mmCIF file of C-alpha atoms in Angstrom:
data_model
loop_
_atom_site.group_PDB
_atom_site.id
_atom_site.type_symbol
_atom_site.label_atom_id
_atom_site.label_comp_id
_atom_site.label_asym_id
_atom_site.label_seq_id
_atom_site.Cartn_x
_atom_site.Cartn_y
_atom_site.Cartn_z
ATOM 1 C CA UNK U 1 102.114 11.064 118.610
ATOM 2 C CA UNK U 2 105.704 9.726 118.779
ATOM 3 C CA UNK U 3 105.754 6.153 120.011
ATOM 4 C CA UNK U 4 109.471 5.358 119.785
ATOM 5 C CA UNK U 5 111.104 4.607 123.108
ATOM 6 C CA UNK U 6 113.502 7.281 124.274
ATOM 7 C CA UNK U 7 117.146 6.545 124.051
ATOM 8 C CA UNK U 8 119.825 7.342 126.586
ATOM 9 C CA UNK U 9 120.745 11.040 126.578
ATOM 10 C CA UNK U 10 124.423 11.061 127.617
ATOM 11 C CA UNK U 11 124.952 14.826 127.393
ATOM 12 C CA UNK U 12 123.087 18.056 127.932
ATOM 13 C CA UNK U 13 123.342 18.772 124.206
ATOM 14 C CA UNK U 14 121.721 15.426 123.390
ATOM 15 C CA UNK U 15 118.844 16.318 125.721
ATOM 16 C CA UNK U 16 118.504 19.765 124.094
ATOM 17 C CA UNK U 17 118.321 18.079 120.685
ATOM 18 C CA UNK U 18 115.604 15.727 121.988
ATOM 19 C CA UNK U 19 113.653 18.711 123.376
ATOM 20 C CA UNK U 20 113.929 20.474 120.014
ATOM 21 C CA UNK U 21 112.502 17.349 118.334
ATOM 22 C CA UNK U 22 109.570 17.272 120.776
ATOM 23 C CA UNK U 23 108.915 20.981 120.178
ATOM 24 C CA UNK U 24 108.961 20.441 116.406
ATOM 25 C CA UNK U 25 106.592 17.456 116.671
ATOM 26 C CA UNK U 26 104.059 19.567 118.582
ATOM 27 C CA UNK U 27 104.633 22.764 116.562
ATOM 28 C CA UNK U 28 105.830 24.618 119.657
ATOM 29 C CA UNK U 29 108.366 27.413 119.665
ATOM 30 C CA UNK U 30 111.394 26.830 121.839
ATOM 31 C CA UNK U 31 114.030 29.130 123.306
ATOM 32 C CA UNK U 32 117.290 27.648 124.596
ATOM 33 C CA UNK U 33 119.936 29.298 126.771
ATOM 34 C CA UNK U 34 123.259 27.532 127.317
ATOM 35 C CA UNK U 35 125.592 27.958 130.304
ATOM 36 C CA UNK U 36 128.965 26.330 129.753
ATOM 37 C CA UNK U 37 131.788 26.213 132.271
ATOM 38 C CA UNK U 38 131.966 25.676 136.020
ATOM 39 C CA UNK U 39 131.823 29.425 136.604
ATOM 40 C CA UNK U 40 128.513 29.653 134.659
ATOM 41 C CA UNK U 41 126.455 26.674 135.784
ATOM 42 C CA UNK U 42 124.022 27.099 138.657
ATOM 43 C CA UNK U 43 125.198 24.214 140.812
ATOM 44 C CA UNK U 44 128.865 25.187 140.773
ATOM 45 C CA UNK U 45 128.856 28.560 142.484
ATOM 46 C CA UNK U 46 131.854 27.466 144.557
ATOM 47 C CA UNK U 47 133.992 26.884 141.461
ATOM 48 C CA UNK U 48 136.200 29.858 142.204
ATOM 49 C CA UNK U 49 137.143 32.924 140.223
ATOM 50 C CA UNK U 50 138.292 32.199 136.686
ATOM 51 C CA UNK U 51 137.764 28.426 136.994
ATOM 52 C CA UNK U 52 135.763 27.136 134.041
ATOM 53 C CA UNK U 53 136.438 23.405 134.040
ATOM 54 C CA UNK U 54 135.810 20.595 136.465
ATOM 55 C CA UNK U 55 138.755 18.884 138.179
ATOM 56 C CA UNK U 56 138.739 16.249 135.398
ATOM 57 C CA UNK U 57 139.193 18.970 132.763
ATOM 58 C CA UNK U 58 135.676 18.808 131.322
ATOM 59 C CA UNK U 59 133.406 21.797 130.813
ATOM 60 C CA UNK U 60 130.047 21.381 132.563
ATOM 61 C CA UNK U 61 127.112 22.286 130.320
ATOM 62 C CA UNK U 62 123.711 23.389 131.583
ATOM 63 C CA UNK U 63 120.761 24.490 129.457
ATOM 64 C CA UNK U 64 117.494 26.299 130.133
ATOM 65 C CA UNK U 65 114.636 25.688 127.689
ATOM 66 C CA UNK U 66 111.321 27.513 127.473
ATOM 67 C CA UNK U 67 108.438 26.247 125.358
ATOM 68 C CA UNK U 68 105.964 28.663 123.842
ATOM 69 C CA UNK U 69 102.204 28.295 124.195
ATOM 70 C CA UNK U 70 100.113 26.615 126.867
ATOM 71 C CA UNK U 71 100.843 24.953 129.118
ATOM 72 C CA UNK U 72 103.854 27.030 130.085
ATOM 73 C CA UNK U 73 106.791 24.612 130.250
ATOM 74 C CA UNK U 74 110.391 25.272 131.227
ATOM 75 C CA UNK U 75 113.205 22.718 131.421
ATOM 76 C CA UNK U 76 116.562 23.162 133.149
ATOM 77 C CA UNK U 77 119.052 20.468 132.176
ATOM 78 C CA UNK U 78 121.905 19.988 134.632
ATOM 79 C CA UNK U 79 125.352 18.501 133.913
ATOM 80 C CA UNK U 80 124.717 15.780 136.542
ATOM 81 C CA UNK U 81 122.245 13.848 134.314
ATOM 82 C CA UNK U 82 119.120 15.309 135.884
ATOM 83 C CA UNK U 83 116.599 18.008 135.088
ATOM 84 C CA UNK U 84 114.054 20.356 136.623
ATOM 85 C CA UNK U 85 110.832 20.672 134.648
ATOM 86 C CA UNK U 86 108.299 23.358 135.504
ATOM 87 C CA UNK U 87 104.739 23.022 134.163
ATOM 88 C CA UNK U 88 102.474 26.009 134.834
ATOM 89 C CA UNK U 89 104.537 26.918 137.905
ATOM 90 C CA UNK U 90 104.622 23.374 139.322
ATOM 91 C CA UNK U 91 108.215 22.179 139.699
ATOM 92 C CA UNK U 92 109.316 18.584 139.122
ATOM 93 C CA UNK U 93 112.890 18.472 140.462
ATOM 94 C CA UNK U 94 115.487 15.744 140.033
ATOM 95 C CA UNK U 95 113.983 14.042 136.971
ATOM 96 C CA UNK U 96 116.428 11.766 135.167
ATOM 97 C CA UNK U 97 117.575 13.504 131.971
ATOM 98 C CA UNK U 98 116.530 10.427 129.967
ATOM 99 C CA UNK U 99 112.887 10.930 131.077
ATOM 100 C CA UNK U 100 112.632 14.524 129.823
ATOM 101 C CA UNK U 101 111.317 13.790 126.274
ATOM 102 C CA UNK U 102 108.706 11.285 127.524
ATOM 103 C CA UNK U 103 107.632 13.728 130.257
ATOM 104 C CA UNK U 104 107.208 16.543 127.718
ATOM 105 C CA UNK U 105 105.220 14.319 125.349
ATOM 106 C CA UNK U 106 102.927 13.189 128.188
ATOM 107 C CA UNK U 107 102.153 16.803 129.091
ATOM 108 C CA UNK U 108 101.733 17.947 125.479
ATOM 109 C CA UNK U 109 99.588 14.900 124.589
ATOM 110 C CA UNK U 110 97.162 15.827 127.385
ATOM 111 C CA UNK U 111 97.944 12.824 129.570
ATOM 112 C CA UNK U 112 98.890 14.977 132.579
ATOM 113 C CA UNK U 113 96.080 15.639 135.026
ATOM 114 C CA UNK U 114 95.417 17.289 138.368
ATOM 115 C CA UNK U 115 94.237 15.070 141.195
ATOM 116 C CA UNK U 116 92.333 16.765 143.990
ATOM 117 C CA UNK U 117 91.438 15.525 147.424
ATOM 118 C CA UNK U 118 88.998 16.845 149.981
ATOM 119 C CA UNK U 119 90.829 16.156 153.214
ATOM 120 C CA UNK U 120 93.326 17.416 153.750
ATOM 121 C CA UNK U 121 92.500 19.679 150.846
ATOM 122 C CA UNK U 122 95.083 19.793 148.128
ATOM 123 C CA UNK U 123 95.987 19.181 144.525
ATOM 124 C CA UNK U 124 98.757 17.267 142.759
ATOM 125 C CA UNK U 125 99.849 17.454 139.152
ATOM 126 C CA UNK U 126 100.271 13.880 137.913
ATOM 127 C CA UNK U 127 102.306 13.067 134.795
ATOM 128 C CA UNK U 128 102.158 9.393 133.751
ATOM 129 C CA UNK U 129 105.015 8.055 131.611
ATOM 130 C CA UNK U 130 105.334 4.847 129.602
ATOM 131 C CA UNK U 131 106.402 1.824 131.595
ATOM 132 C CA UNK U 132 104.141 2.519 134.591
ATOM 133 C CA UNK U 133 106.242 5.449 135.793
ATOM 134 C CA UNK U 134 104.430 8.437 137.252
ATOM 135 C CA UNK U 135 105.645 11.782 138.537
ATOM 136 C CA UNK U 136 103.510 13.687 141.053
ATOM 137 C CA UNK U 137 104.051 17.110 142.607
ATOM 138 C CA UNK U 138 101.943 19.143 144.988
ATOM 139 C CA UNK U 139 100.248 22.302 143.703
ATOM 140 C CA UNK U 140 99.753 25.209 146.109
ATOM 141 C CA UNK U 141 96.034 25.761 146.808
ATOM 142 C CA UNK U 142 96.100 29.191 145.221
ATOM 143 C CA UNK U 143 98.274 27.973 142.365
ATOM 144 C CA UNK U 144 95.663 26.546 139.985
ATOM 145 C CA UNK U 145 96.071 28.288 136.649
ATOM 146 C CA UNK U 146 93.310 27.999 134.033
ATOM 147 C CA UNK U 147 95.277 25.215 132.286
ATOM 148 C CA UNK U 148 95.683 23.252 135.539
ATOM 149 C CA UNK U 149 92.065 23.879 136.548
ATOM 150 C CA UNK U 150 90.917 22.401 133.228
ATOM 151 C CA UNK U 151 92.648 19.096 134.114
ATOM 152 C CA UNK U 152 91.214 18.471 137.580
ATOM 153 C CA UNK U 153 89.868 14.935 138.108
#
């Protein structure tokens, strides 16, 4: 649908804006929750009481995004330039923030698929991205939802 190459997303807010654009392009509802400050972000639990900024004086910004419809997609954008994307319960941790829009488009365009193997038995959700990049994550045997089951190859 959108063929433009993704640009660098220097901030969490830039990534949220890119996710909103993807949601609009695919007519998907989106809900965004922002956590701002070292005392609010998930990776800074040791920030101390009343400490909101990093040692350099900046405010870390984290966002959690949920997309409506199927497949169920959630995105957590971290201040450290990475993201966790969950598709139908399958987690893809440590994705570069710049890859988030391309990853979402690949899933929403139907390019993602489930690869099964007989021995040892198991499934992986495979999400191919432009430029010969592919993300793969294992799916628990009992974790095949109807959406995932419909994409088994």
